[in-house]
Short mmCIF file of C-alpha atoms (C1' of nucleotides) in Angstrom, two decimals:
data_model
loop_
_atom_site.label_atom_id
_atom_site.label_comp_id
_atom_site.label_asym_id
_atom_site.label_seq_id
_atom_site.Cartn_x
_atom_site.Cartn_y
_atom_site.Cartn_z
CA UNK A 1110 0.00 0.00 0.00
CA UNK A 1111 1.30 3.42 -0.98
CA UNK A 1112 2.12 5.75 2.58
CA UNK A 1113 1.04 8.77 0.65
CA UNK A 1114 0.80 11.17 3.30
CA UNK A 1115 -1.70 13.78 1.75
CA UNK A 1116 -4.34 11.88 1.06
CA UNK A 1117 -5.54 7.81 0.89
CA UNK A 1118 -5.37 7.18 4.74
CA UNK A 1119 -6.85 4.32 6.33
CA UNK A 1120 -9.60 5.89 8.45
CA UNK A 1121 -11.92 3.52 10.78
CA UNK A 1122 -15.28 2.76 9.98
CA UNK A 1123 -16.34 4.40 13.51
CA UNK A 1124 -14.76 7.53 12.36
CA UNK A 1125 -16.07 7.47 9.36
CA UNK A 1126 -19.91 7.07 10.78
CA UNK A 1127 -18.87 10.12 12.79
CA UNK A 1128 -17.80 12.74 9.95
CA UNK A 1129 -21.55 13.80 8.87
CA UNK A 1130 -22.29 14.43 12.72
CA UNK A 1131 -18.79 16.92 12.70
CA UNK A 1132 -19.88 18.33 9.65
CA UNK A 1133 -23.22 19.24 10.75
CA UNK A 1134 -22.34 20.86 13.99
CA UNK A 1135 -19.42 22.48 12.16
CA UNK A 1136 -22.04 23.92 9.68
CA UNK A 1137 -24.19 25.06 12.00
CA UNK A 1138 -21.43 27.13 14.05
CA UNK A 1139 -20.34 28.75 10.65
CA UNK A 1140 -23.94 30.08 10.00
CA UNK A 1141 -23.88 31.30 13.42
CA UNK A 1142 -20.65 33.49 12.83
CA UNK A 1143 -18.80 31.32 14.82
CA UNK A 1144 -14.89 30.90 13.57
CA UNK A 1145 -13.05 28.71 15.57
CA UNK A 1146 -13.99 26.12 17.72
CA UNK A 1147 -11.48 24.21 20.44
CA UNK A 1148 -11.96 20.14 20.35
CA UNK A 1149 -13.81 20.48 24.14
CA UNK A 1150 -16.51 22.84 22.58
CA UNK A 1151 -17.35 20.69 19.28
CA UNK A 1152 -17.23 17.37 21.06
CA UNK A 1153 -19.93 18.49 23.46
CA UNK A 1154 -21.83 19.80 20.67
CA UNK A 1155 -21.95 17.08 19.10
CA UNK A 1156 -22.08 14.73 22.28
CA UNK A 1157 -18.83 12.94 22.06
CA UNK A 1158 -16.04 13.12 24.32
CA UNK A 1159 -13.14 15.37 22.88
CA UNK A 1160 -10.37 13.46 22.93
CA UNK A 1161 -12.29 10.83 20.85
CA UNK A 1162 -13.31 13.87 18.80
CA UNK A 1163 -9.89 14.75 18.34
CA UNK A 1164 -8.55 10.76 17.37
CA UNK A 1165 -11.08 10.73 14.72
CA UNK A 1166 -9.63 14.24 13.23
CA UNK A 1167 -6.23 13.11 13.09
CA UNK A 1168 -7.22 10.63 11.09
CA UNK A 1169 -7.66 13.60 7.93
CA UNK A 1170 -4.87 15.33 8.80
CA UNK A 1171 -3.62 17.98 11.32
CA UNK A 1172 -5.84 20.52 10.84
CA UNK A 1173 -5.99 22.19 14.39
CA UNK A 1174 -3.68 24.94 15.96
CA UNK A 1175 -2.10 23.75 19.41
CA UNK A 1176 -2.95 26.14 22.00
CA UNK A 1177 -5.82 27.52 20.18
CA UNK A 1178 -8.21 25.02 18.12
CA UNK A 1179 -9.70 24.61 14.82
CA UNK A 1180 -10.75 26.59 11.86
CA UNK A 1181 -14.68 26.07 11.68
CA UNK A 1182 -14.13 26.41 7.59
CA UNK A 1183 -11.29 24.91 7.74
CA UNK A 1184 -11.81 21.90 9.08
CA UNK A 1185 -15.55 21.97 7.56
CA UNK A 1186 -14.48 21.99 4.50
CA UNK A 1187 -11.39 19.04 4.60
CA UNK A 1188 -14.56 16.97 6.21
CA UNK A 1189 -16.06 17.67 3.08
CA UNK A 1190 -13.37 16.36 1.07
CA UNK A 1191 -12.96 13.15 3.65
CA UNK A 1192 -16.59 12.29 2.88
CA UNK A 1193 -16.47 12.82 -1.01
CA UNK A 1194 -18.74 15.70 -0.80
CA UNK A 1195 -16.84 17.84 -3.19
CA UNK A 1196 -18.32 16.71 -6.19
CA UNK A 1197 -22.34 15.56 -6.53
CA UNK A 1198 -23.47 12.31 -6.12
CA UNK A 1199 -26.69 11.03 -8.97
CA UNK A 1200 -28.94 8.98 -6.15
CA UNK A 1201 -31.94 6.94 -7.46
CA UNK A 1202 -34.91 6.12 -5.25
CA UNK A 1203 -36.46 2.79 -6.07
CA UNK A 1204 -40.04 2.07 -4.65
CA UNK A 1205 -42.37 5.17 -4.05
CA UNK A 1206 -44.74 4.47 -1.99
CA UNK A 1207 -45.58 6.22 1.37
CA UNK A 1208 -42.08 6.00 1.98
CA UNK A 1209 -40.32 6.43 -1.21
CA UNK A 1210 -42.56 9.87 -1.40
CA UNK A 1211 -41.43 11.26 2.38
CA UNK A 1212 -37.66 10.37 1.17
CA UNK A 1213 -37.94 12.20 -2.15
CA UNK A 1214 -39.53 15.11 -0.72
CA UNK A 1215 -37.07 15.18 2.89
CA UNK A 1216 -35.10 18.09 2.82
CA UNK A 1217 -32.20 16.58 4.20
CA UNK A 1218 -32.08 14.91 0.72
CA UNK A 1219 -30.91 18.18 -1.18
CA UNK A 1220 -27.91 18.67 0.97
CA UNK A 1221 -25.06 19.85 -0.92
CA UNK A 1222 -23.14 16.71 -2.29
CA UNK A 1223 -26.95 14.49 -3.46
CA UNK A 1224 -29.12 14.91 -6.21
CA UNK A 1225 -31.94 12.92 -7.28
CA UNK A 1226 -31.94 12.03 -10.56
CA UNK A 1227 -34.43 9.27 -10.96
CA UNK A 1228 -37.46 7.64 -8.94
CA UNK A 1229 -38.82 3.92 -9.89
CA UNK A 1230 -41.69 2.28 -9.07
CA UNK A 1231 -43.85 -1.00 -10.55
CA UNK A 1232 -47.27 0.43 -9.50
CA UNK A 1233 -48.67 1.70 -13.21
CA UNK A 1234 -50.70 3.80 -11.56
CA UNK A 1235 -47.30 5.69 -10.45
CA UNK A 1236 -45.17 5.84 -12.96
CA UNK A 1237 -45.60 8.65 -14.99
CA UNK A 1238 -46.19 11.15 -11.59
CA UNK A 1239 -44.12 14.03 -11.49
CA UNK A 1240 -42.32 14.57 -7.72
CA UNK A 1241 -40.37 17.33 -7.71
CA UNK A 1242 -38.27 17.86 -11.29
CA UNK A 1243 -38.36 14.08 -11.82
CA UNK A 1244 -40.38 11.94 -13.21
CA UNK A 1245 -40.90 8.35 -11.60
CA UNK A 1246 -40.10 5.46 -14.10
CA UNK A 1247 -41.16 1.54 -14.32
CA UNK A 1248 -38.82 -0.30 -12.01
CA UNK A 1249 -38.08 -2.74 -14.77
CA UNK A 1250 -35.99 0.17 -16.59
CA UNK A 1251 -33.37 0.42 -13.88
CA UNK A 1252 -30.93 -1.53 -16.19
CA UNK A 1253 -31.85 0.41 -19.19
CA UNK A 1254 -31.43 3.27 -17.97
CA UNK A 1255 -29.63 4.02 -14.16
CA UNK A 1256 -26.10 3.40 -15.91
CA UNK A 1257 -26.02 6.27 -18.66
CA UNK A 1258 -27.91 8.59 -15.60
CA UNK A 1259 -24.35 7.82 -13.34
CA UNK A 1260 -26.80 6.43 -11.00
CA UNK A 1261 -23.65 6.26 -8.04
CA UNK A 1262 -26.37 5.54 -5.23
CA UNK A 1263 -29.22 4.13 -5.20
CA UNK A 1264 -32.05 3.75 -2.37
CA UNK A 1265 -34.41 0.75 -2.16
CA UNK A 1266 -37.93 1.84 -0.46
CA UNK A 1267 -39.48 -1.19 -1.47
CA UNK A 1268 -41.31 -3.72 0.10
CA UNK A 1269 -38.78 -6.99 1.25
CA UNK A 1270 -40.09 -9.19 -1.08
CA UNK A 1271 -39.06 -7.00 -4.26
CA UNK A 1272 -35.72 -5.71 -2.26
CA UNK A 1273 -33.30 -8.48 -3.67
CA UNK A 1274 -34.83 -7.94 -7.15
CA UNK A 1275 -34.03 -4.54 -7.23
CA UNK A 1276 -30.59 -5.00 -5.89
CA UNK A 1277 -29.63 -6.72 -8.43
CA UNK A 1278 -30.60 -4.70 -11.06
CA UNK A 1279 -28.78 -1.60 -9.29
CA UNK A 1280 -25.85 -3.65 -8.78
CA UNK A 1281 -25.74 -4.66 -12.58
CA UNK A 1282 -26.44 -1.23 -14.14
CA UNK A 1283 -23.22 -0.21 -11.81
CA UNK A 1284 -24.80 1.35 -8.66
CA UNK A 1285 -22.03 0.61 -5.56
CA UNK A 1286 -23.24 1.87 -2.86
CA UNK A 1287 -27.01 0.96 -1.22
CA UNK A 1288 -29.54 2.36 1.06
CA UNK A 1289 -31.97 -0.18 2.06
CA UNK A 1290 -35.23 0.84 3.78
CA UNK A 1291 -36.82 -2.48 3.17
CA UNK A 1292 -36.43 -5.16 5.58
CA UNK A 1293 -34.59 -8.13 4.34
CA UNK A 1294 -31.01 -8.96 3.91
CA UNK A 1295 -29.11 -8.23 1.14
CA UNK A 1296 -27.12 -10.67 -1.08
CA UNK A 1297 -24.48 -7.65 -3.25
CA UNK A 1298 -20.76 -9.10 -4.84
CA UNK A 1299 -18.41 -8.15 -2.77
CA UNK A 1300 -17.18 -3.77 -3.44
CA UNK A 1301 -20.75 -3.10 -2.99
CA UNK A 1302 -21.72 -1.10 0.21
CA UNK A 1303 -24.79 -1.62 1.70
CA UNK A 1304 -26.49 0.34 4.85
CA UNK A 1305 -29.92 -0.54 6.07
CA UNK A 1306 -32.13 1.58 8.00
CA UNK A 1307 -35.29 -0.59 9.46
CA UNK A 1308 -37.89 1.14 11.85
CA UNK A 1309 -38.68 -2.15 13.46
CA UNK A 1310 -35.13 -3.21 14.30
CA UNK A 1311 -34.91 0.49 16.04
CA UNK A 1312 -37.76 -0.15 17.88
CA UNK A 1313 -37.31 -3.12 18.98
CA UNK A 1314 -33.75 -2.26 20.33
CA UNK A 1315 -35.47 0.63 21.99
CA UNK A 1316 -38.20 -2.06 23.58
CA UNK A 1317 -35.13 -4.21 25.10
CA UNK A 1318 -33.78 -0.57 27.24
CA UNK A 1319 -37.31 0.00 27.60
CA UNK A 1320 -37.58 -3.65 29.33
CA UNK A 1321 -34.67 -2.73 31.85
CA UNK A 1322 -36.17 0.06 33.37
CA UNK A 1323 -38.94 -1.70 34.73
CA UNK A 1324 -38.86 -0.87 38.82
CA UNK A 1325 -36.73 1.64 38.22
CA UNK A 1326 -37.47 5.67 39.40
CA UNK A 1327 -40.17 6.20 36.47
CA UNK A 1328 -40.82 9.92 37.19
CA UNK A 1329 -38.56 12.08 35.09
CA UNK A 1330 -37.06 14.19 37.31
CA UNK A 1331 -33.87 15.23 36.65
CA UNK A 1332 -31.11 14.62 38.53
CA UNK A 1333 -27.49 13.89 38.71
CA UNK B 1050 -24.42 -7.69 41.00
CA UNK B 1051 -26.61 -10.45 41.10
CA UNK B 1052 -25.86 -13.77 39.23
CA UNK B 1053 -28.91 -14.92 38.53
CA UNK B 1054 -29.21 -17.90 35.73
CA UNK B 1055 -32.50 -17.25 34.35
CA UNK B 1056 -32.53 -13.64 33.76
CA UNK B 1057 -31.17 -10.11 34.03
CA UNK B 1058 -27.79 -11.25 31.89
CA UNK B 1059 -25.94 -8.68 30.71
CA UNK B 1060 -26.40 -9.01 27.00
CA UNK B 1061 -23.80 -6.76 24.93
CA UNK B 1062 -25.46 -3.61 22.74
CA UNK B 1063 -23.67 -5.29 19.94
CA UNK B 1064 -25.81 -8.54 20.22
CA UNK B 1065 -28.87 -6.36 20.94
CA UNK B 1066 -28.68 -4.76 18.47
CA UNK B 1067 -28.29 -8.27 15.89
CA UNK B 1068 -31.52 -9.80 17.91
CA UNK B 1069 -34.01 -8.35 15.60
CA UNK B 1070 -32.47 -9.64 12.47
CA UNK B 1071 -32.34 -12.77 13.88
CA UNK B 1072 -35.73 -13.03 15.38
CA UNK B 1073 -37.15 -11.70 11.72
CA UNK B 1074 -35.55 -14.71 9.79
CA UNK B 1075 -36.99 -17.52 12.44
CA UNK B 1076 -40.21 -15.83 12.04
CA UNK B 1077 -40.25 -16.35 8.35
CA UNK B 1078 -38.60 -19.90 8.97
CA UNK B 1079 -41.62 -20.61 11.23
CA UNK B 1080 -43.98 -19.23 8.75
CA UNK B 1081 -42.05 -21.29 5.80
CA UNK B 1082 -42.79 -24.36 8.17
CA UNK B 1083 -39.35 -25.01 9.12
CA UNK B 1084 -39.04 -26.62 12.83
CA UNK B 1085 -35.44 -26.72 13.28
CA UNK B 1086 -32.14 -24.69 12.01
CA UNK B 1087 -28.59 -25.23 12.76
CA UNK B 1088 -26.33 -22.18 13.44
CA UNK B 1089 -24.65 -22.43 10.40
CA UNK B 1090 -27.44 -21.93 7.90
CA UNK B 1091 -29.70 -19.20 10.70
CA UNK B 1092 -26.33 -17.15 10.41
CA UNK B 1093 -25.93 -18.01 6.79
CA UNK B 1094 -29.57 -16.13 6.34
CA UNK B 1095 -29.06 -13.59 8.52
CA UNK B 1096 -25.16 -12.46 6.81
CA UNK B 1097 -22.97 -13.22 9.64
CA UNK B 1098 -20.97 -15.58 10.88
CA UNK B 1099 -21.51 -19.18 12.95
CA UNK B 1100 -19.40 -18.42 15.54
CA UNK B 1101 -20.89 -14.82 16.25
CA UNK B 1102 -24.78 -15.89 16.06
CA UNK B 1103 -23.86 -19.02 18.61
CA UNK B 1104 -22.06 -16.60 21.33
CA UNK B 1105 -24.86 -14.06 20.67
CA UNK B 1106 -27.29 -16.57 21.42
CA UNK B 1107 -25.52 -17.81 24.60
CA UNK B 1108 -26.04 -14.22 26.04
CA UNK B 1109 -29.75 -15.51 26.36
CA UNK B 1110 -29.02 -18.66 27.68
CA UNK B 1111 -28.57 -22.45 26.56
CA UNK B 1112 -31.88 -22.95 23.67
CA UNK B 1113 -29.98 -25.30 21.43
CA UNK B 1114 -29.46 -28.79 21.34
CA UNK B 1115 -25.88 -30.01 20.79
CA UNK B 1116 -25.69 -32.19 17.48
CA UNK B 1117 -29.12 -30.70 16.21
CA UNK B 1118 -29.50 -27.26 16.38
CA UNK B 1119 -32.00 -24.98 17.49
CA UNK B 1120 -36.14 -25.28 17.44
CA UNK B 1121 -37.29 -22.12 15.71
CA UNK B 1122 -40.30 -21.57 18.00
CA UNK B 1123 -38.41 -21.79 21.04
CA UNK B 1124 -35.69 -19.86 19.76
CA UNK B 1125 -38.48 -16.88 18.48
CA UNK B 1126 -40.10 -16.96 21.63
CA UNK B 1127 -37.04 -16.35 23.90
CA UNK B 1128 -35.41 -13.90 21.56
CA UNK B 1129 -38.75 -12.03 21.93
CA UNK B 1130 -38.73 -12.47 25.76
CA UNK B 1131 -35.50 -11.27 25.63
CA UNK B 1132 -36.04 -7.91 23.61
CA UNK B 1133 -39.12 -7.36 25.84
CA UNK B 1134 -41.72 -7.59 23.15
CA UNK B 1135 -44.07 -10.13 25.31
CA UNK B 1136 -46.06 -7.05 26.13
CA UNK B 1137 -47.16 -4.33 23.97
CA UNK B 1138 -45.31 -1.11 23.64
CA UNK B 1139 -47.50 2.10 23.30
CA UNK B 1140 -45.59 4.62 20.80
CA UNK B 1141 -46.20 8.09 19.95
CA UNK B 1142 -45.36 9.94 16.71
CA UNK B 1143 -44.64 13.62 16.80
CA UNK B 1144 -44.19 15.55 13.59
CA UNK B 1145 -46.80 14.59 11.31
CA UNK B 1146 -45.53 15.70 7.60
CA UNK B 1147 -44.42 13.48 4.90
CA UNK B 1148 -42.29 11.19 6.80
CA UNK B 1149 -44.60 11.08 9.80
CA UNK B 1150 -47.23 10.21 7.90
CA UNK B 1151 -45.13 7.51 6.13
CA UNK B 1152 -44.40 6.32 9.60
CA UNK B 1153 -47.60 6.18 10.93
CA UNK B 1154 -48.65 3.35 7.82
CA UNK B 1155 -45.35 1.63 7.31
CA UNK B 1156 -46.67 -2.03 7.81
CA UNK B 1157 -43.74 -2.83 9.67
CA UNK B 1158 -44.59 -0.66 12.57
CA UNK B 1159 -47.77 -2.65 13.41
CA UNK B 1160 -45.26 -5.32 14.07
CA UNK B 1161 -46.05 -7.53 17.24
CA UNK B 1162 -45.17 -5.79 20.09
CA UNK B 1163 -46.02 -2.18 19.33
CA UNK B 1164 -48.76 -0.14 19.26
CA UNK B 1165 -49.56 3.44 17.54
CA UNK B 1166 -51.33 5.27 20.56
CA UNK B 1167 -51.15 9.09 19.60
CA UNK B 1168 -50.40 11.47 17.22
CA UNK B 1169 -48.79 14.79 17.11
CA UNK B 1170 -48.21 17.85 15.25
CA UNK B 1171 -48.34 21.37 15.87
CA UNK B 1172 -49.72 22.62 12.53
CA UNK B 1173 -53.35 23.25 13.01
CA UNK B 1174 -53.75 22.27 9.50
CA UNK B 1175 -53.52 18.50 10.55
CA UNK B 1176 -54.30 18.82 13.80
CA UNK B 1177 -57.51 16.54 14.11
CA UNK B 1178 -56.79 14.86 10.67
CA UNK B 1179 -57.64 10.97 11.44
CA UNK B 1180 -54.78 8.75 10.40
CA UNK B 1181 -55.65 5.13 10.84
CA UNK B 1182 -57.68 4.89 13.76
CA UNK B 1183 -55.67 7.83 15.63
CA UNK B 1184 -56.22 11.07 15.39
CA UNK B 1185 -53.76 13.44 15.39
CA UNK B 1186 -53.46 15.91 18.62
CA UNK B 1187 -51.56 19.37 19.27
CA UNK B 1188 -48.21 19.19 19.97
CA UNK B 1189 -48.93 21.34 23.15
CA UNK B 1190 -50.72 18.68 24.57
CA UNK B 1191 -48.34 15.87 24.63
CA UNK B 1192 -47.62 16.93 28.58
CA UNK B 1193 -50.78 16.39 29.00
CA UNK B 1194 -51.98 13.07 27.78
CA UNK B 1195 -48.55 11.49 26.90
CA UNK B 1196 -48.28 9.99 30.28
CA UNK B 1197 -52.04 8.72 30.97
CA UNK B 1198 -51.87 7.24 27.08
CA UNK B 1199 -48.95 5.40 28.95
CA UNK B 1200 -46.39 5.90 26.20
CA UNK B 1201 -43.29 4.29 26.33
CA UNK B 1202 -41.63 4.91 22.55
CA UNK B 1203 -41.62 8.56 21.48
CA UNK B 1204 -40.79 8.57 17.61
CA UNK B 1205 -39.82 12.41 16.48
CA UNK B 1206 -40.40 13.04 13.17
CA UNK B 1207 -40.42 16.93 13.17
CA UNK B 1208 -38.10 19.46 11.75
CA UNK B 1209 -34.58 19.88 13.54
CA UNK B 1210 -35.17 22.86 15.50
CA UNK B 1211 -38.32 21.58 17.43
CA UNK B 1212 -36.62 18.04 18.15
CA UNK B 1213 -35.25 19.15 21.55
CA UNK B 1214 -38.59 20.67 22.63
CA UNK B 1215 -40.50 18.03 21.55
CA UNK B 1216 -38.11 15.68 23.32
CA UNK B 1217 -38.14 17.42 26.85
CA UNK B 1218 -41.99 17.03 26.27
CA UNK B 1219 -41.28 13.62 25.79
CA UNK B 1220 -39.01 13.26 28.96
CA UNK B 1221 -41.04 15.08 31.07
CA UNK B 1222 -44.30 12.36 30.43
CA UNK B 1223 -42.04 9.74 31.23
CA UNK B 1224 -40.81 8.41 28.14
CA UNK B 1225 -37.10 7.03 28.24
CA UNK B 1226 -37.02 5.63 24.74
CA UNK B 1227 -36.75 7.89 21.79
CA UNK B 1228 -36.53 7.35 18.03
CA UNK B 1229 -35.23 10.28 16.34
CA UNK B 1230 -35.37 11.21 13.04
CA UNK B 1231 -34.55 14.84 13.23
CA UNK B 1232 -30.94 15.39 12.12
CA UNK B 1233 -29.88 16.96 15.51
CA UNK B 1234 -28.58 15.60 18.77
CA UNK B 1235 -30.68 15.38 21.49
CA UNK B 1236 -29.95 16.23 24.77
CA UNK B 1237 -31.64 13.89 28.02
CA UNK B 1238 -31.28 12.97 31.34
CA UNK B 1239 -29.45 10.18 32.03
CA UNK B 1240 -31.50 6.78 31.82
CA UNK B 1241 -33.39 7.92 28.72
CA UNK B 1242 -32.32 5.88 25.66
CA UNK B 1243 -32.19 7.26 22.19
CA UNK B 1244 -31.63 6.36 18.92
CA UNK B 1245 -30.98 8.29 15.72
CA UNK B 1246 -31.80 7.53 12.43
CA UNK B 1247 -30.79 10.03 9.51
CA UNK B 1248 -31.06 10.03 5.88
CA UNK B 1249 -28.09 12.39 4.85
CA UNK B 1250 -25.93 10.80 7.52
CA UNK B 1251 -26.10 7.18 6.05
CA UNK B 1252 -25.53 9.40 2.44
CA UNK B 1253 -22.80 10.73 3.68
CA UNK B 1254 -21.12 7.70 4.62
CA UNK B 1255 -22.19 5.52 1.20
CA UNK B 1256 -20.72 8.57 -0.35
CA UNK B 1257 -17.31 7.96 1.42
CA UNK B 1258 -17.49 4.41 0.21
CA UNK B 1259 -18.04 5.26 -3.39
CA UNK B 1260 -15.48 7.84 -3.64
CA UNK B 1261 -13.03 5.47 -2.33
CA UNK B 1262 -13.76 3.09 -5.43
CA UNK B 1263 -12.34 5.92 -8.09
CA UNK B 1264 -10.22 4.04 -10.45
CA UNK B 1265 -11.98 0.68 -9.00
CA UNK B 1266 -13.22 -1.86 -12.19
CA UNK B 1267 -17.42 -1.24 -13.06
CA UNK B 1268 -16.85 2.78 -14.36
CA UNK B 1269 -20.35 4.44 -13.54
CA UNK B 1270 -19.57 6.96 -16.08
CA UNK B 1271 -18.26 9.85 -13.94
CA UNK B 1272 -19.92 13.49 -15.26
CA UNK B 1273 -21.32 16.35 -13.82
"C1'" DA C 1405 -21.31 -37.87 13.74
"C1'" DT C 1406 -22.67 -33.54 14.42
"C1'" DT C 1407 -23.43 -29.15 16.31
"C1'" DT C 1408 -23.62 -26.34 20.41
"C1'" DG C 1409 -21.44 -23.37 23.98
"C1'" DT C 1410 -17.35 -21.07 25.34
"C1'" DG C 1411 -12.50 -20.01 26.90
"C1'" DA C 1412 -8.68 -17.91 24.59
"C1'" DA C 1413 -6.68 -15.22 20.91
"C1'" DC C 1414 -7.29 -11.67 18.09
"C1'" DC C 1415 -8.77 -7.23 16.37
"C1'" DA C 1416 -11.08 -2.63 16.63
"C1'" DT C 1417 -12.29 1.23 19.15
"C1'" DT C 1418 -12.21 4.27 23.06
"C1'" DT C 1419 -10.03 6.57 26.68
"C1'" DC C 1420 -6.05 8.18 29.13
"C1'" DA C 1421 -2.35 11.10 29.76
"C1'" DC C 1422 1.21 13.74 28.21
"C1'" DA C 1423 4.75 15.37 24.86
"C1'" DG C 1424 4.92 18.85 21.41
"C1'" DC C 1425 3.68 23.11 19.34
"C1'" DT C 1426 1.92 27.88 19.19
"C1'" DA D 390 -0.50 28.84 29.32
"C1'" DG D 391 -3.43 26.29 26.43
"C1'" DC D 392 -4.89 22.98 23.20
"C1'" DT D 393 -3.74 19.63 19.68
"C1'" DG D 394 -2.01 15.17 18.20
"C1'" DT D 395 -0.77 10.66 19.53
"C1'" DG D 396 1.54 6.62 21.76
"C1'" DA D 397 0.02 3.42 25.30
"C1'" DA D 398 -3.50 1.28 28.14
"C1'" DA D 399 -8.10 -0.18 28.65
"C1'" DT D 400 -12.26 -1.67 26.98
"C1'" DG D 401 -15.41 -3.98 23.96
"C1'" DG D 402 -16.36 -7.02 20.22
"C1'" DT D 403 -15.29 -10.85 16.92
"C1'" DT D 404 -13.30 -15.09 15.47
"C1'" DC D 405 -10.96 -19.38 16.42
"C1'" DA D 406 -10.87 -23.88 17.75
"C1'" DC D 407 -12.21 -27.42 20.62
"C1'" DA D 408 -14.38 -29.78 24.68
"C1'" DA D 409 -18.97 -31.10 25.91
"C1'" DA D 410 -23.22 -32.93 24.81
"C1'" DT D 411 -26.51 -35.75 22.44
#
DNA sequence: ATTTGTGAACCATTTCACAGCT
DNA sequence: AGCTGTGAAATGGTTCACAAAT
């Protein structure tokens, strides 16, 4: 492996799952005026602890000034480059239903760095609807057409049963990287990333804490 | 603390936080008619390894049977003792726009175990609007009815800046588990457990992985 | 014969604590 | 003096490999 000390470091998974929260925060302050920030003040923003905060930025580079802290620019935008957020990624939504809709529509979406540039669905009595600038297309023309759109990401708001389908037509029109709302595993080759987000699973963890409190001190008061 | 064999183990958030997956693929063995799996092919399903499902399992106690495997009913049943889903969970929903709405119907919320009790929003616009059989109440009220509803789960589904007030709302009716989808960080007492899901978070990071691939075999067509 | 349950080894991540720089 | 960057220690999680059980 090259030891190219500008760019191509190894940085850990757990960092990496971090960055967008830094970001954020670090966006936030520089709408509010705010310049510089020391490694104490963003960590408790963003509710980590600062020398973990600190670990994770080292991992980009050394960005800070001993004895006085970061650059909120700065630092916001070599973030940016760490997460590939210079340039714009082409996402497709597959499946818009309920869901599909709410994701298309989310503001979040429309951050700097994502654009829509195609919806899909198999319901005829969808395809054709206009949402936003784009138009949503039959599900069976992912192959035709995601790979000449650059399709780079594509999100699966289907139901489970169609999920694997749809993979695999993402996955063959060159799509690497997945966002799966539905709730089923994915099979992918390997070089494809996939990230699932499933309502039940995060309520279900919430039930288990929810379990341990029983005979615990139920009213809310606050205290140390 | 106490060592008691039956219960109160101290199972790691890691394994928690597999126990859905797991307890979603017996329930479709069950359903398939299957009465028995080994750990090899319930991990194989599932997309991890032996070795990992088998300790995971062990945090729950001894359910398999050495040279067979494990019986999927019993194996359902205590994973769904174990994430406390015996009983019904009453949930709330506040923030009743597109992805609140989405919420509200997504099939896999009426899962076993959980139950859509209320619904709020503070735009008088929807305020009253029946979805399903709930109808949705003013966000000013949830101090008073969250608690006598009994609600357990507080999903927040509103814009950023009212996630924190909606949460101490939350708190205060004595809810200590909390779903978030609002990208901010939420700030409770200790003993309150939340989670966070976010859309441009998880975008964030697939975007990391796909810029990493640059110069990787499969070009997507890079343009602009 | 086969598959579980689990110590032990391994690996990743977090936290500590302080040297190094401004 | 103050805060970053980072080795070293501590913690937590995963995988190995095999004894125990049927």
């Amino acid at each position: 492996m090259s030891a190219d000390p500008t760019l191509r470091r190894e940085i850990p998974d757990a960092t990496v799952a971090r960055l967008p929260e830094y970001l954020r925060t670090l966006t936030m302050l520089a709408e509010a005026g705010v310049a510089s920030v020391s490694s104490e003040e963003l960590a408790a923003s963003v509710g980590v602890r600062s020398a973990q905060l600190r670990k994770d930025l080292s991992h980009l580079g050394s960005y800070g000034v001993r004895g006085v802290g970061y650059e909120v620019e700065t630092l916001a935008l070599e973030i940016t480059r760490a997460l590939g957020l210079t340039q714009d990624w082409p996402v497709a939504i597959v499946g818009m239903g309920n869901l599909g809709h709410a994701l298309a529509s989310y503001s979040g979406f429309v951050t700097k760095g994502f654009h829509i540039v195609a919806l899909f669905d198999d319901d005829p009595a969808l395809i054709g609807e206009q949402v936003g600038d784009v138009t949503i297309r039959p599900s069976w023309d992912i192959e035709g057409c995601a790979r000449e759109l650059g399709i780079a990401i594509g999100v699966i708001a289907t139901p489970a049963p169609a999920a694997q389908t749809v993979c695999d037509a993402l996955v063959k029109s060159g799509v690497h990287a997945i966002l799966n709302f539905a709730p089923s595993v994915l099979t992918v080759p390997a070089g494809v990333e996939v990230r699932r987000v499933d309502l039940s699973t995060e309520l279900q963890i919430l039930a288990f804490h929810a379990q341990r409190r029983v005979g615990l001190p139920s009213p809310a008061v606050v205290q140390r």
